[in-house]
Amino acid sequence: MNKYELAVVVSAKIEDDARTEVVEKVKGLIARFGGNVTDVDEWGKRRFAYEIQKMKEGYYYFIHFESESNVPGEVEQRIRIMDNVLRYLCVRQEA
């Protein structure tokens, strides 16, 4: 099992419950492919360095999980088409 960190930037234009739903959906994807979510770090609303889809700010979430090496690719494939996710990045953490 490898350790990963998934950064997700969610649109600031949606309601709190919709934002929570997006994060829960991402956690569900990780679990569906056999991963184990260990921690979710919410940074809150941050200003972007440049506009993304005509937005100047978004909510940042960092999801830490453990999984096999094929899981991040599967999860990223599904996140890519999710509404309200502006950016995402999954990186493997060194042991």
XYZ file of N, CA and C in Angstrom:
285
model
N 0.836 -1.191 0.000
C 0.000 0.000 0.000
C 0.879 1.252 0.000
N 0.579 2.156 -0.892
C 1.289 3.425 -0.974
C 0.448 4.527 -0.333
N 1.112 5.593 0.107
C 0.404 6.738 0.680
C 0.322 7.838 -0.374
N -0.853 8.461 -0.477
C -1.082 9.513 -1.459
C -1.733 10.721 -0.811
N -1.560 11.865 -1.471
C -2.251 13.086 -1.067
C -2.958 13.619 -2.308
N -4.266 13.817 -2.185
C -5.071 14.326 -3.287
C -5.526 15.735 -2.933
N -5.088 16.716 -3.716
C -5.523 18.101 -3.530
C -6.688 18.347 -4.468
N -7.783 18.892 -3.926
C -8.969 19.176 -4.724
C -9.374 20.624 -4.470
N -9.567 21.387 -5.557
C -10.048 22.768 -5.444
C -11.492 22.785 -5.932
N -12.401 23.175 -5.029
C -13.834 23.165 -5.314
C -14.317 24.594 -5.509
N -15.260 24.767 -6.389
C -15.817 26.080 -6.701
C -16.358 26.772 -5.456
N -16.129 28.079 -5.344
C -16.631 28.861 -4.218
C -18.054 29.335 -4.465
N -18.575 29.109 -5.655
C -19.914 29.592 -6.003
C -21.031 28.670 -5.548
N -20.706 27.480 -5.027
C -21.754 26.547 -4.605
C -21.957 26.631 -3.096
N -23.080 26.098 -2.636
C -23.431 26.124 -1.214
C -22.546 25.166 -0.412
N -22.544 25.354 0.920
C -21.719 24.526 1.808
C -22.056 23.043 1.691
N -23.362 22.716 1.662
C -23.741 21.301 1.605
C -23.359 20.669 0.272
N -23.408 21.421 -0.811
C -22.990 20.899 -2.113
C -21.481 20.671 -2.136
N -20.738 21.551 -1.475
C -19.278 21.408 -1.390
C -18.925 20.165 -0.579
N -19.621 19.962 0.518
C -19.408 18.771 1.343
C -19.731 17.509 0.544
N -20.773 17.581 -0.271
C -21.173 16.443 -1.096
C -20.085 16.079 -2.101
N -19.426 17.080 -2.677
C -18.333 16.835 -3.626
C -17.197 16.094 -2.924
N -16.828 16.548 -1.729
C -15.738 15.910 -0.977
C -16.124 14.482 -0.590
N -17.364 14.276 -0.171
C -17.822 12.928 0.187
C -17.807 12.011 -1.034
N -18.146 12.555 -2.201
C -18.134 11.764 -3.432
C -16.712 11.328 -3.775
N -15.743 12.228 -3.588
C -14.339 11.894 -3.845
C -13.872 10.812 -2.866
N -14.224 10.964 -1.586
C -13.866 9.942 -0.592
C -14.508 8.601 -0.941
N -15.728 8.639 -1.444
C -16.420 7.421 -1.865
C -15.724 6.745 -3.032
N -15.211 7.546 -3.963
C -14.460 6.989 -5.104
C -13.210 6.268 -4.637
N -12.503 6.877 -3.694
C -11.281 6.260 -3.167
C -11.612 4.922 -2.517
N -12.675 4.908 -1.711
C -13.080 3.672 -1.038
C -13.555 2.621 -2.039
N -14.242 3.048 -3.080
C -14.780 2.124 -4.083
C -13.686 1.343 -4.799
N -12.541 1.965 -4.989
C -11.441 1.297 -5.685
C -10.456 0.646 -4.719
N -10.821 0.540 -3.447
C -10.001 -0.197 -2.493
C -9.040 0.647 -1.687
N -9.172 1.953 -1.741
C -8.305 2.836 -0.960
C -8.869 3.059 0.438
N -8.038 3.575 1.321
C -8.436 3.839 2.695
C -8.108 5.301 3.025
N -9.147 6.138 3.192
C -8.947 7.555 3.506
C -8.490 7.667 4.949
N -7.336 8.314 5.169
C -6.802 8.448 6.523
C -7.070 9.818 7.123
N -7.159 10.865 6.263
C -7.315 12.224 6.792
C -7.837 13.147 5.697
N -8.680 14.111 6.093
C -9.131 15.153 5.172
C -8.800 16.490 5.815
N -7.967 17.254 5.138
C -7.518 18.548 5.654
C -8.204 19.645 4.843
N -9.069 20.419 5.493
C -9.790 21.490 4.806
C -9.086 22.817 5.056
N -8.602 23.449 3.995
C -7.915 24.733 4.118
C -8.867 25.901 4.016
N -10.056 25.667 3.523
C -11.033 26.739 3.398
C -10.881 27.521 2.110
N -11.487 28.712 2.089
C -11.493 29.541 0.878
C -10.162 30.268 0.726
N -9.574 30.139 -0.458
C -8.302 30.796 -0.765
C -8.422 31.528 -2.096
N -7.674 32.594 -2.211
C -7.635 33.372 -3.453
C -6.650 32.714 -4.420
N -7.031 32.632 -5.706
C -6.166 32.056 -6.722
C -5.103 33.059 -7.157
N -4.003 32.558 -7.680
C -2.964 33.414 -8.250
C -3.436 33.995 -9.585
N -4.326 33.269 -10.255
C -4.898 33.719 -11.527
C -6.316 33.162 -11.620
N -7.121 33.737 -12.485
C -8.508 33.295 -12.610
C -8.595 31.905 -13.232
N -9.511 31.101 -12.684
C -9.811 29.782 -13.223
C -11.307 29.784 -13.517
N -11.669 29.609 -14.767
C -13.066 29.634 -15.195
C -13.786 30.886 -14.685
N -13.125 32.026 -14.811
C -13.643 33.338 -14.406
C -13.935 33.441 -12.907
N -13.252 32.620 -12.096
C -13.390 32.680 -10.639
C -12.063 33.103 -10.036
N -12.146 33.864 -8.958
C -10.929 34.369 -8.313
C -10.571 33.606 -7.047
N -11.490 32.752 -6.535
C -11.199 31.983 -5.321
C -11.934 30.653 -5.325
N -11.450 29.748 -4.467
C -12.044 28.424 -4.357
C -11.709 27.801 -3.012
N -12.338 26.680 -2.708
C -12.112 25.969 -1.451
C -11.136 24.831 -1.684
N -10.129 24.759 -0.827
C -9.067 23.761 -0.956
C -9.277 22.619 0.043
N -9.142 21.385 -0.445
C -9.214 20.189 0.394
C -8.021 19.304 0.066
N -7.414 18.734 1.103
C -6.312 17.798 0.922
C -6.722 16.476 1.555
N -6.874 15.451 0.731
C -7.342 14.143 1.189
C -6.152 13.189 1.174
N -5.818 12.654 2.331
C -4.716 11.693 2.458
C -5.319 10.293 2.468
N -4.723 9.399 1.680
C -5.231 8.030 1.647
C -4.132 7.037 1.321
N -4.417 5.775 1.627
C -3.515 4.670 1.330
C -4.212 3.760 0.329
N -3.463 3.309 -0.691
C -4.073 2.434 -1.687
C -3.001 1.772 -2.543
N -3.460 0.904 -3.418
C -2.576 0.302 -4.410
C -2.259 1.346 -5.482
N -1.278 1.074 -6.315
C -0.793 2.066 -7.272
C -1.775 2.396 -8.397
N -2.785 1.553 -8.649
C -3.727 1.834 -9.736
C -4.868 2.758 -9.322
N -5.099 2.928 -8.025
C -6.246 3.695 -7.529
C -6.193 5.180 -7.886
N -5.065 5.887 -7.724
C -5.058 7.319 -8.066
C -5.480 7.604 -9.506
N -5.068 6.790 -10.438
C -5.461 6.976 -11.839
C -6.956 6.828 -12.037
N -7.529 5.820 -11.388
C -8.975 5.588 -11.482
C -9.746 6.762 -10.879
N -9.296 7.233 -9.716
C -9.968 8.337 -9.026
C -9.864 9.616 -9.857
N -8.665 9.905 -10.393
C -8.477 11.116 -11.208
C -9.354 11.096 -12.447
N -9.548 9.933 -13.054
C -10.412 9.820 -14.223
C -11.824 10.296 -13.898
N -12.328 9.925 -12.729
C -13.690 10.295 -12.339
C -13.773 11.753 -11.876
N -12.734 12.245 -11.185
C -12.731 13.636 -10.712
C -12.689 14.596 -11.901
N -11.985 14.213 -12.954
C -11.829 15.061 -14.142
C -13.173 15.524 -14.694
N -14.210 14.680 -14.615
C -15.504 15.022 -15.197
C -16.518 15.522 -14.161
N -16.100 15.661 -12.906
C -17.023 16.130 -11.871
C -17.274 17.630 -11.996
N -18.539 18.009 -11.822
C -18.880 19.427 -11.784
C -18.339 20.020 -10.496
N -18.056 21.300 -10.514
C -17.623 22.076 -9.341
C -16.214 21.771 -8.864
N -15.490 20.845 -9.487
C -14.076 20.634 -9.170
C -13.269 21.417 -10.201
N -12.573 22.449 -9.735
C -11.827 23.307 -10.647
C -10.457 22.724 -10.982
N -9.757 22.221 -9.967
C -8.429 21.629 -10.150
C -8.268 20.459 -9.177
N -7.379 19.545 -9.522
C -7.052 18.420 -8.649
C -5.630 17.983 -8.946
N -5.000 17.362 -7.971
C -3.662 16.819 -8.162
C -3.432 15.733 -7.124
N -3.014 14.577 -7.586
C -2.739 13.467 -6.685
C -1.242 13.152 -6.759
N -0.584 13.149 -5.595
C 0.840 12.848 -5.541
C 1.097 11.743 -4.522
N 2.115 10.933 -4.827
C 2.502 9.863 -3.900
C 3.433 10.451 -2.853
N 3.195 10.114 -1.605
C 4.049 10.597 -0.528
C 5.118 9.560 -0.230
N 6.318 10.033 0.008
C 7.417 9.129 0.336
C 7.230 8.565 1.727
N 7.616 7.341 1.922
C 7.423 6.644 3.215
C 8.298 7.187 4.314
